[in-house]
Amino acid sequence: MEPSLGFIAELFAHAFSYWWLILIATTIGIIIGAMPGFGSANTIIMLLPFTLAVDVDVAMIFMVSLFCASQSGGGITSILLNIPGNGGSAATCLDGYPMAKKGLGQQALVLSFVASQVGGMVTAGMSIFLLPYMAKLAYYLHSVEMVVIVLFGITLIASIASENMLKGLIAGGLGLLIGAVGADHIYSTPRGTFGFLELYDGVPLIPVLIGVFAISEALIMMESRSVLSDEGLEVARRASWNETLEGIKMAFQRTWLMIWTAIVGLIIGIVPGAGASIAAFVAYQQARLYSKKPEEFGTGVPEGVIAPESANNGCASGDLIPLLVIGVPGGTTAAVMMIVMTYHGVQLGPRLFIQTPELGYGVFVTMLVAYCVMLFTTLPLTRYISRLILIPTAVLAPIIIAFTMVGSFAPRAYMFDLWLTLVFGVIGYICRRTGYNVVAMLIGVILGPLLEANVMRALRISGNDPWTFFSSPLANILWVLLIVSLLVPSLVQWNKNRRMRLQPASGPALGAE
Amino acid sequence: MSAPSDPPELPDPALQDQDKREVTGGDWIIPALGLAFTTYYLISIKDLVWEAKIAAVFVAVMLYLLIGIFALKTVFGLKRGLLKTDFSPLWETASLFRIRALLFGLAVASVAVLPWLGFTLSTFGFLLASFIWLERMPARTAVITAGALALAGYVLFIAILRTAFPPGPFELAVRTLTGI
């Protein structure tokens, strides 16, 4: 069914009539999104008694608003503390935290919120009209293509997030292997568990995230009295509403960047399992590629905050498209939503748009309204949230450790996960002090199970023929791109080193002239 | 200190060259851990059917290869004098190392006592000790700040979000008194 404008307007009116519910859900979502370990999926699960008791349209408004807000909230701790609230905001650390260190935390938060909300609105709006066509994209990506995409993702992250690509690849490879710990997907045989029953389900992601980011960052930040440089401290102390306005201006000067990186997120989000973390890194890499000053990325540039935030919110729409159109959830939160919708008797897939189109299209209209509401509620808060980094590190670091450890424990309620967090804290600290990128390691852990599941599926389907990985034209194109992405940075570095070696030799000669 | 009339000191060219060398040493730890873990992982899967281990074997081989390249680069770098061995970047200065060790030790202790003291008291103890020893906060301020934070944590994580921490004396007392 093609939606008419009148029909969409009715849906808008309906969603706006629940503004108070959207306000509550987005507030919870922002808080939850900023806390590592308390993702939107967990929160929706905890609030199931509410979502199962109310009408399905009210439940969807609540869940969708909370989901969108949690994507936006993830950037807060990435920017202020270098600790991503979720995997999707890991890329935001790369430029968000350096901005905060320069005393531009308030502007970075505004950039993050505006990019999130504009990106979310653009993709939600696009999804309404392109829904039936975009869902077909998921059909072209099978397990073979997914294997190459995962490997491509690791290579990409190793090359863009690390100063030393080799170290980035080692961190990413180690992450992939850590992600392969636990029972295998077909025979359920435990592998690499060190005999711990708690690792049979695999290495839990949240303790890794909190360990390598939060604990290690808390240890690192003790090197100075403040997170901010002396200059940054002065700038942050003088911050006023003007900084919020400046952030808004900076964001809208890059409107086109917000739009196209959101579309990148939307497309990646449609692929089931690909997720916001890949979307954010791809968008970051693309933004750097097309930038006039790519060398400034990683030092605290607005583009480095806008691209990942816009993409991970674009991905939120993409996550829901396969759920609604083909009944396959694109991510964990979408899977929880699927359970709620099925409980309410909603039939997902093409029938949804024939039987209850107001529900199918209503999801994206609610997204639009939720992002609109957030634009007005989050921006005034940036001035106050950004003051968090004025707290001395000797006070801030213990608070970070105490409260993020709760996130490690919450999902599974195992004491083991707290010890695991501390172990990964030490690993993260060593990585940071010795130039191994923790982001590459984290993404490896996220993608490890995805790689394994797809390798096994591809082999099963092909009757254990290893040539199956080179059997599709799309996969072959991706293999070529993967090899090129591995070779080009190495060749560029080799050339740079060669020139540097030649320079000192020519220096005195020039001087003598 | 040189007198004002002394000629300006020129940097020793040999020392200048030394400063340009990149540091290595601490960066062997992650490849060493990677090597050990990969070997252990491969041993743990040796009896499985090949379908259940193919992806991991692929990653393991890739990791061996990368670590091998890293080792070769390091050996050549050391031989050519482009690298120097120094482990000090891991801990920077002795005083900073002590501060970090203290913070980490307190975190380990708070996790160790959590099953008996519960979330609120172990968090309170951890924050209080950190504020007093790391920030040199006055005892009264430290008690009030740590107490307020631990209590806020209790309300948010246990009373509202129902995180299932092992209950300690504080949680049990509140439960007995209020039924929460």
PDB file of C-alpha atoms in Angstrom, chain A residues 166 170 436, chain B residues 24 27-28 31 35 64-78 83:
ATOM      1  CA  LEU A 166      49.115  -3.388  11.853  1.00  0.00           C
ATOM      2  CA  ILE A 170      45.988  -7.282  15.599  1.00  0.00           C
ATOM      3  CA  TYR A 436      46.469  -0.845  20.108  1.00  0.00           C
TER       4      TYR A 436
ATOM      5  CA  THR B  24      58.945  -0.589  21.713  1.00  0.00           C
ATOM      6  CA  ASP B  27      53.615  -3.115  22.719  1.00  0.00           C
ATOM      7  CA  TRP B  28      54.785  -6.754  22.826  1.00  0.00           C
ATOM      8  CA  PRO B  31      50.734  -9.721  20.647  1.00  0.00           C
ATOM      9  CA  LEU B  35      49.649 -15.535  20.624  1.00  0.00           C
ATOM     10  CA  TYR B  64      49.447 -15.547  13.696  1.00  0.00           C
ATOM     11  CA  LEU B  65      50.351 -13.897  10.412  1.00  0.00           C
ATOM     12  CA  LEU B  66      49.808 -10.379  11.754  1.00  0.00           C
ATOM     13  CA  ILE B  67      51.759 -11.096  14.938  1.00  0.00           C
ATOM     14  CA  GLY B  68      54.530 -12.619  12.789  1.00  0.00           C
ATOM     15  CA  ILE B  69      54.707  -9.447  10.671  1.00  0.00           C
ATOM     16  CA  PHE B  70      54.750  -7.350  13.859  1.00  0.00           C
ATOM     17  CA  ALA B  71      57.599  -9.468  15.293  1.00  0.00           C
ATOM     18  CA  LEU B  72      59.614  -9.160  12.081  1.00  0.00           C
ATOM     19  CA  LYS B  73      59.058  -5.405  11.932  1.00  0.00           C
ATOM     20  CA  THR B  74      60.170  -5.067  15.549  1.00  0.00           C
ATOM     21  CA  VAL B  75      63.299  -7.208  15.064  1.00  0.00           C
ATOM     22  CA  PHE B  76      64.301  -5.279  11.916  1.00  0.00           C
ATOM     23  CA  GLY B  77      63.513  -1.969  13.625  1.00  0.00           C
ATOM     24  CA  LEU B  78      65.746  -2.858  16.559  1.00  0.00           C
ATOM     25  CA  LEU B  83      63.416   1.354  17.665  1.00  0.00           C
TER      26      LEU B  83
END
